[in-house]
Tab-separated table of C-alpha atoms and ligand atoms in Angstrom:
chain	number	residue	atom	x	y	z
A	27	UNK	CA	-21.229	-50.961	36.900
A	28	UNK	CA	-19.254	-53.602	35.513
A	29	UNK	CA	-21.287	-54.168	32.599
A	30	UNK	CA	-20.409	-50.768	31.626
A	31	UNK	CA	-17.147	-50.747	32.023
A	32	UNK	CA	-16.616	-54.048	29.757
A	33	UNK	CA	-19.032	-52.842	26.878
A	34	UNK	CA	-16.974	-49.970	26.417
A	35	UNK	CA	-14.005	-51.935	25.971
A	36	UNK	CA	-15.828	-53.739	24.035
A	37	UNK	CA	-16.996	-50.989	21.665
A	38	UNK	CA	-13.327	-49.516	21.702
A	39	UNK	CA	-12.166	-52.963	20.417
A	40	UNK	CA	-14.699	-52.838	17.657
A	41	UNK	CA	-13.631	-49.395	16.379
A	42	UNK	CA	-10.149	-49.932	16.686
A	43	UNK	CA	-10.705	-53.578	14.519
A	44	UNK	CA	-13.159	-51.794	11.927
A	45	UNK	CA	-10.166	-48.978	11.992
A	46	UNK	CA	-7.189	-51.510	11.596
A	47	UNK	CA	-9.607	-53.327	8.662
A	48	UNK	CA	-9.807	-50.103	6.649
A	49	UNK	CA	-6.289	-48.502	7.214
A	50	UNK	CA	-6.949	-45.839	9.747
A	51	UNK	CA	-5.386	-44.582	12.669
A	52	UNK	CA	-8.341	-45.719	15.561
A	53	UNK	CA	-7.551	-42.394	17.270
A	54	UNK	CA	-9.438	-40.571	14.038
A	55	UNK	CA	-12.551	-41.873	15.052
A	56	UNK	CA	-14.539	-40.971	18.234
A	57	UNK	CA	-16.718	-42.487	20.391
A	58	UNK	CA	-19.947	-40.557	21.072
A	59	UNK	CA	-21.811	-42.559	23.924
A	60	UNK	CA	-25.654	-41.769	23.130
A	61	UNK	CA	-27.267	-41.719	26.953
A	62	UNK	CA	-30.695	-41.046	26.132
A	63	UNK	CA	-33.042	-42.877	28.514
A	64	UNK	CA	-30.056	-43.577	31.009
A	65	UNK	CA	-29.420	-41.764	34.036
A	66	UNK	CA	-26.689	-39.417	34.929
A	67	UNK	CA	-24.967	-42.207	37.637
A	68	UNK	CA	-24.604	-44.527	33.939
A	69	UNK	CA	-22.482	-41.323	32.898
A	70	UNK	CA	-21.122	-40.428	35.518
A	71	UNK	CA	-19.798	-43.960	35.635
A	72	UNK	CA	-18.669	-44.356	31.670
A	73	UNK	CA	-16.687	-40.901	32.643
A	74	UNK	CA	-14.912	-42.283	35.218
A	75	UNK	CA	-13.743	-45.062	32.936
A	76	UNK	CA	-12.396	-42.640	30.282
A	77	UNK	CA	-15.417	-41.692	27.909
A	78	UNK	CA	-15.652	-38.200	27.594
A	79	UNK	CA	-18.135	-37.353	24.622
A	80	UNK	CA	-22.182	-37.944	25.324
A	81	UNK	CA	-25.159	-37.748	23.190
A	82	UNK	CA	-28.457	-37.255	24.273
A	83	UNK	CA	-31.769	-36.829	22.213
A	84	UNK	CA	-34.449	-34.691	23.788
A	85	UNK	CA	-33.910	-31.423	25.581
A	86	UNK	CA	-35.717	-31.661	28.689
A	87	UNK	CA	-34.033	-34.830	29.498
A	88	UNK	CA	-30.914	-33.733	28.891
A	89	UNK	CA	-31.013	-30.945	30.852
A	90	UNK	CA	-31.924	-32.641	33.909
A	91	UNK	CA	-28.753	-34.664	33.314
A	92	UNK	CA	-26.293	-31.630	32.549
A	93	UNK	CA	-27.579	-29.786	35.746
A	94	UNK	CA	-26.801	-33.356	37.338
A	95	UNK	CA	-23.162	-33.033	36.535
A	96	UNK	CA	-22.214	-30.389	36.311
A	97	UNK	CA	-19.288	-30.474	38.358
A	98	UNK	CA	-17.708	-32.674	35.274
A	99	UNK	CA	-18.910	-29.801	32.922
A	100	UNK	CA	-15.120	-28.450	32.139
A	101	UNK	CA	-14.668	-32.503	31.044
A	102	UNK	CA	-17.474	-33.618	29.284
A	103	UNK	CA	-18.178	-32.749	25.947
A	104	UNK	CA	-22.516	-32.155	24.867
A	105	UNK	CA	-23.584	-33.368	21.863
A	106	UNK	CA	-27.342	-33.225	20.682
A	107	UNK	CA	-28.260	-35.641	18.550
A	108	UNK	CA	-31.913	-35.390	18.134
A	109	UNK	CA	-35.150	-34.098	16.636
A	110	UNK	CA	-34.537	-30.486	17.310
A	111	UNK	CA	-37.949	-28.225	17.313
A	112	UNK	CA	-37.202	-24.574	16.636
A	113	UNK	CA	-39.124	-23.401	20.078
A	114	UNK	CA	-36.247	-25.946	21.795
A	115	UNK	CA	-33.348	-24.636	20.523
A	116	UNK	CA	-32.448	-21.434	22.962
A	117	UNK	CA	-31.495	-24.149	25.714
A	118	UNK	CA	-29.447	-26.608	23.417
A	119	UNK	CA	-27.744	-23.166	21.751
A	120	UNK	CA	-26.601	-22.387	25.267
A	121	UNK	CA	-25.495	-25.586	27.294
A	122	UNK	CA	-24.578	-28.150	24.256
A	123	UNK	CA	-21.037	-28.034	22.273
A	124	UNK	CA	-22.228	-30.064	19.287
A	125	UNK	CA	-25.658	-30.045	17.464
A	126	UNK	CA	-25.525	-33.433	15.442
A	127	UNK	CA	-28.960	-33.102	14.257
A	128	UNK	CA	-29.433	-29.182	12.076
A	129	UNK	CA	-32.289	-30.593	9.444
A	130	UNK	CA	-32.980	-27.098	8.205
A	131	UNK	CA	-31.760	-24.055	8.034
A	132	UNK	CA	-33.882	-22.298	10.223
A	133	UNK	CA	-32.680	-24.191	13.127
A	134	UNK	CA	-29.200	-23.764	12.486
A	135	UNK	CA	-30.314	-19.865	12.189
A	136	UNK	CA	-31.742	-19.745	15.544
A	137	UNK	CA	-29.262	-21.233	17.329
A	138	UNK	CA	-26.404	-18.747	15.615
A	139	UNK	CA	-28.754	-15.990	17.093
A	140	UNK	CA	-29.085	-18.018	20.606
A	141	UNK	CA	-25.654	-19.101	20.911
A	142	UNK	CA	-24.292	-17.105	24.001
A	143	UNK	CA	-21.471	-14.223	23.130
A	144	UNK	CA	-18.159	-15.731	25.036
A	145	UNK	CA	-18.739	-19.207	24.352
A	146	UNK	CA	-16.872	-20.967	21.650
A	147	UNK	CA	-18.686	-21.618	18.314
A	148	UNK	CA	-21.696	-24.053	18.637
A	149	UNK	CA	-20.094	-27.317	16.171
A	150	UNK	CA	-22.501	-28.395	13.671
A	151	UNK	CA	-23.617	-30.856	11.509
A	152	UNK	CA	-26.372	-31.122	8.270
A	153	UNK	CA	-28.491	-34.064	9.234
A	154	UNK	CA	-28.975	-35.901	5.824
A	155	UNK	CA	-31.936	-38.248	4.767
A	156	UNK	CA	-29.646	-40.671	2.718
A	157	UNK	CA	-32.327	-43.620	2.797
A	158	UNK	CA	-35.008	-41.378	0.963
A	159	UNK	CA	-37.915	-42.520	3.301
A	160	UNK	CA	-40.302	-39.853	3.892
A	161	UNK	CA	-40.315	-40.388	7.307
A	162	UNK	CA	-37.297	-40.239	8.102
A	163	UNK	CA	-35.611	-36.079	9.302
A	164	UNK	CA	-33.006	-34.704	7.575
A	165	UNK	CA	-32.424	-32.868	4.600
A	166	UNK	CA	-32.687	-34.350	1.253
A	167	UNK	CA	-29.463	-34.494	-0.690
A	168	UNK	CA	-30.540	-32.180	-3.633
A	169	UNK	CA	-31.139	-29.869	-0.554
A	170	UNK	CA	-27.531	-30.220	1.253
A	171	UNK	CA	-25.302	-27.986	-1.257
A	172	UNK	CA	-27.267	-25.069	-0.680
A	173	UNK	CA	-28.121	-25.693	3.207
A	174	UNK	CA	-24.337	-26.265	3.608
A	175	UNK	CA	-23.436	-22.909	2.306
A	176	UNK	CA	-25.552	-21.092	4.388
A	177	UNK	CA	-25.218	-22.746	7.444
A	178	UNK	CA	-21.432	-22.344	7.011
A	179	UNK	CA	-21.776	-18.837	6.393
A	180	UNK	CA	-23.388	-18.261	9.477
A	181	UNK	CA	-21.411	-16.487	12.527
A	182	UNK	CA	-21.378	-18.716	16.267
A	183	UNK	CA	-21.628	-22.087	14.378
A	184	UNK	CA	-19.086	-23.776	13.113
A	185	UNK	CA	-20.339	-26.376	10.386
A	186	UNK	CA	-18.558	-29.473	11.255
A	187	UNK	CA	-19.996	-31.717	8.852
A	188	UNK	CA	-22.694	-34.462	7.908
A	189	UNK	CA	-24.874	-36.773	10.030
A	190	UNK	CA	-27.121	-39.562	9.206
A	191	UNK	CA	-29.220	-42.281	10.585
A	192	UNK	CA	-29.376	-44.649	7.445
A	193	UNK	CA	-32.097	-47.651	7.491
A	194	UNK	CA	-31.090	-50.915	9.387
A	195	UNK	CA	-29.427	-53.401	7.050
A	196	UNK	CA	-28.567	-56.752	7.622
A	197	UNK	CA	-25.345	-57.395	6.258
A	198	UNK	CA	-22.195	-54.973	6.175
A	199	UNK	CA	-22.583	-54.600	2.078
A	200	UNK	CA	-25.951	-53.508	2.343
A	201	UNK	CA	-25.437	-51.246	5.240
A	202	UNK	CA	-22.153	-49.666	3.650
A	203	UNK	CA	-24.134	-48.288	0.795
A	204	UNK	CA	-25.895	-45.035	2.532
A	205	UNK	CA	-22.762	-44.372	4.747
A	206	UNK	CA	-20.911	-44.064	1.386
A	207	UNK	CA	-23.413	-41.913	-0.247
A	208	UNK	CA	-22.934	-39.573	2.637
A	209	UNK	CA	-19.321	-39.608	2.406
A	210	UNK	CA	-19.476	-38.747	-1.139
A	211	UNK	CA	-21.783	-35.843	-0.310
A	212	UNK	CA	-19.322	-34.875	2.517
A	213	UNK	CA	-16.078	-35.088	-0.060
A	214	UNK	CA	-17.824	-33.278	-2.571
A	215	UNK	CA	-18.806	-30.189	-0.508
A	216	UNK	CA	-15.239	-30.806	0.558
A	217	UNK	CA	-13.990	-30.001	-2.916
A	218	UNK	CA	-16.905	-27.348	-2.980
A	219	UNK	CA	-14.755	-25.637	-0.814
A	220	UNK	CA	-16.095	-26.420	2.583
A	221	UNK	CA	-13.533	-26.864	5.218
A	222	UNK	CA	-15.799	-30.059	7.054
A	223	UNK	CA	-13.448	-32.652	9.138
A	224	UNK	CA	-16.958	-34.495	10.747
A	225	UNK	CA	-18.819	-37.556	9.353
A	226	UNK	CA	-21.057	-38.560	12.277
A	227	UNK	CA	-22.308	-42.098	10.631
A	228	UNK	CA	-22.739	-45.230	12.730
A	229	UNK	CA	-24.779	-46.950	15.412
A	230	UNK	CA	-24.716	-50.211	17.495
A	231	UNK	CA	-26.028	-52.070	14.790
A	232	UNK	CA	-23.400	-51.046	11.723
A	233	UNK	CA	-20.488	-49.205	13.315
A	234	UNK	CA	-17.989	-51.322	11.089
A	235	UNK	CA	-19.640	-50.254	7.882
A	236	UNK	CA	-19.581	-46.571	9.149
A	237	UNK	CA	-15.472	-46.958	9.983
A	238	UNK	CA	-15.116	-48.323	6.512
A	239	UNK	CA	-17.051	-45.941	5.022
A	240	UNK	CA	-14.564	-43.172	6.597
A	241	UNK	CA	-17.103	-42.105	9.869
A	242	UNK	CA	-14.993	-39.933	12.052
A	243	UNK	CA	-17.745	-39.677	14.763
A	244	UNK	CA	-19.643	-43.085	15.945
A	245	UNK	CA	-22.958	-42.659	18.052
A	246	UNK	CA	-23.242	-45.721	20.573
A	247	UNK	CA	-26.096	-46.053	22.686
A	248	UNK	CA	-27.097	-49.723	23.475
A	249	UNK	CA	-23.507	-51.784	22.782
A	250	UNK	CA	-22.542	-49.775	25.726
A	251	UNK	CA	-25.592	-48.959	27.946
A	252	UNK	CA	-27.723	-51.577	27.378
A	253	UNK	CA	-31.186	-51.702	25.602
A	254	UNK	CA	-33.234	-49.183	26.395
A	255	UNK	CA	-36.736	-48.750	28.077
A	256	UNK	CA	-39.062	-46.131	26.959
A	257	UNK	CA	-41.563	-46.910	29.920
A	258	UNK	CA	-40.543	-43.834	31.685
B	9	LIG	C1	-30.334	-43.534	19.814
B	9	LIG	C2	-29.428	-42.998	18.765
B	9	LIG	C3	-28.171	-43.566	18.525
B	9	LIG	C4	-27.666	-44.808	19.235
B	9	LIG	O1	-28.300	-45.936	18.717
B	9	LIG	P1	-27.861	-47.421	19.199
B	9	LIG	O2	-28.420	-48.286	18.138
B	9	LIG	O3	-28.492	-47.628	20.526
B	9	LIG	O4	-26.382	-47.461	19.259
B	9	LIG	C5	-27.365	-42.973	17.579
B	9	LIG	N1	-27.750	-41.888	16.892
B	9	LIG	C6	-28.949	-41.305	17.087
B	9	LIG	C7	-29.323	-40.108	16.303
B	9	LIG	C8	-29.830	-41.850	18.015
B	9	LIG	O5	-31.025	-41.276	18.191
């Protein structure tokens, strides 16, 4: 799959440009390839070229792929990034190491209860609606104070820090605006007392902004897999 191969290159270039641009070591920023609609050979394949993080978006999919691989279990590392429904979570609480997506605190309570005695602490991150769109999940930022302190205080998860999805903007200016609102919400918590190291901020689309902004996670689906094709 050399198309693969050379678009994550190619996405490692632009992080470690973005990184250079704002003063940061490249190496504090990692690359979550979002796999969603892709099958586990396009994995399989971006693991043999060095990737090691993967994101994927709705449960039953996902598990298909994990059971799919996992002979590479010990060397990839789960994140869920999705819509998370609270009759869902028992399977993510079990197989995933990060939940990106916690948009209430009932979800982040049931998978504490679900996560499996043994394993390490499920990482977690507050999903935050930082374009103010009804539509959009996530919880509102009046909202994230209080959500943060209880989902911290809960045993089995360990709150990592924020996550959002902000509205497509065309230029970097424009697009740097929500990534910086949840930054400030991330420092302040920070001085709140909160001991988060994880802003998961960035897509295809505005991954520069995000680095600027100070995103220590990127989520990359298409710049490396292609566009995607929800026929199936
Ligand atoms: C699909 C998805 C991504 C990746 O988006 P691209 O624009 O394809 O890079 C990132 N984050 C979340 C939450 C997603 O659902």
């Amino acid at each position: 799959m050399p198309d693969l191969i050379h678009n994550l290159d190619a996405v490692r270039e632009r992080i470690a440009f973005a990184a250079r641009a704002a003063g940061r070591d490249p190496r504090s920023i990692t690359l979550l390839a979002v796999s969603k609609t892709f099958p586990s050979e396009d994995i399989r394949a971006a693991h043999l070229a060095g990737q090691r993080a993967f994101g994927e978006n709705y449960v039953q999919e996902a598990l298909t792929k994990l059971d799919a691989l996992t002979d590479l279990r010990d060397s990839i590392e789960w994140h869920f990034i999705g819509p998370l429904q609270s009759n869902k979570t028992r399977p993510v609480a079990e197989r995933f190491d990060w939940v990106h997506s916690v948009d209430r605190l009932k979800i982040a309570q049931r998978l504490a209860e679900q996560r499996p005695e043994g394993l390490p602490p499920l990482n977690v991150c507050i999903q935050v609606n930082v374009s103010g769109e009804a539509s959009k999940s996530g919880v509102t930022p009046s909202e994230v104070t209080d959500v943060a302190h209880a989902v911290a205080a809960l045993p089995t998860l360990r709150l990592r820090g924020l996550m959002a999805i902000p509205e497509p903007a065309a230029d970097i200016d424009a697009q740097r605006t929500p990534h910086r609102a949840l930054r400030e919400w991330f420092d302040r918590l920070r001085a709140d007392g909160l001991a988060l190291d994880t802003l998961s901020m960035g897509m295809s689309g505005d991954l520069e902004a995000a680095v600027l902004e100070g995103a220590t996670i990127v989520r990359i689906g298409t710049a490396i897999f292609g566009a995607r094709d929800y026929s199936n």
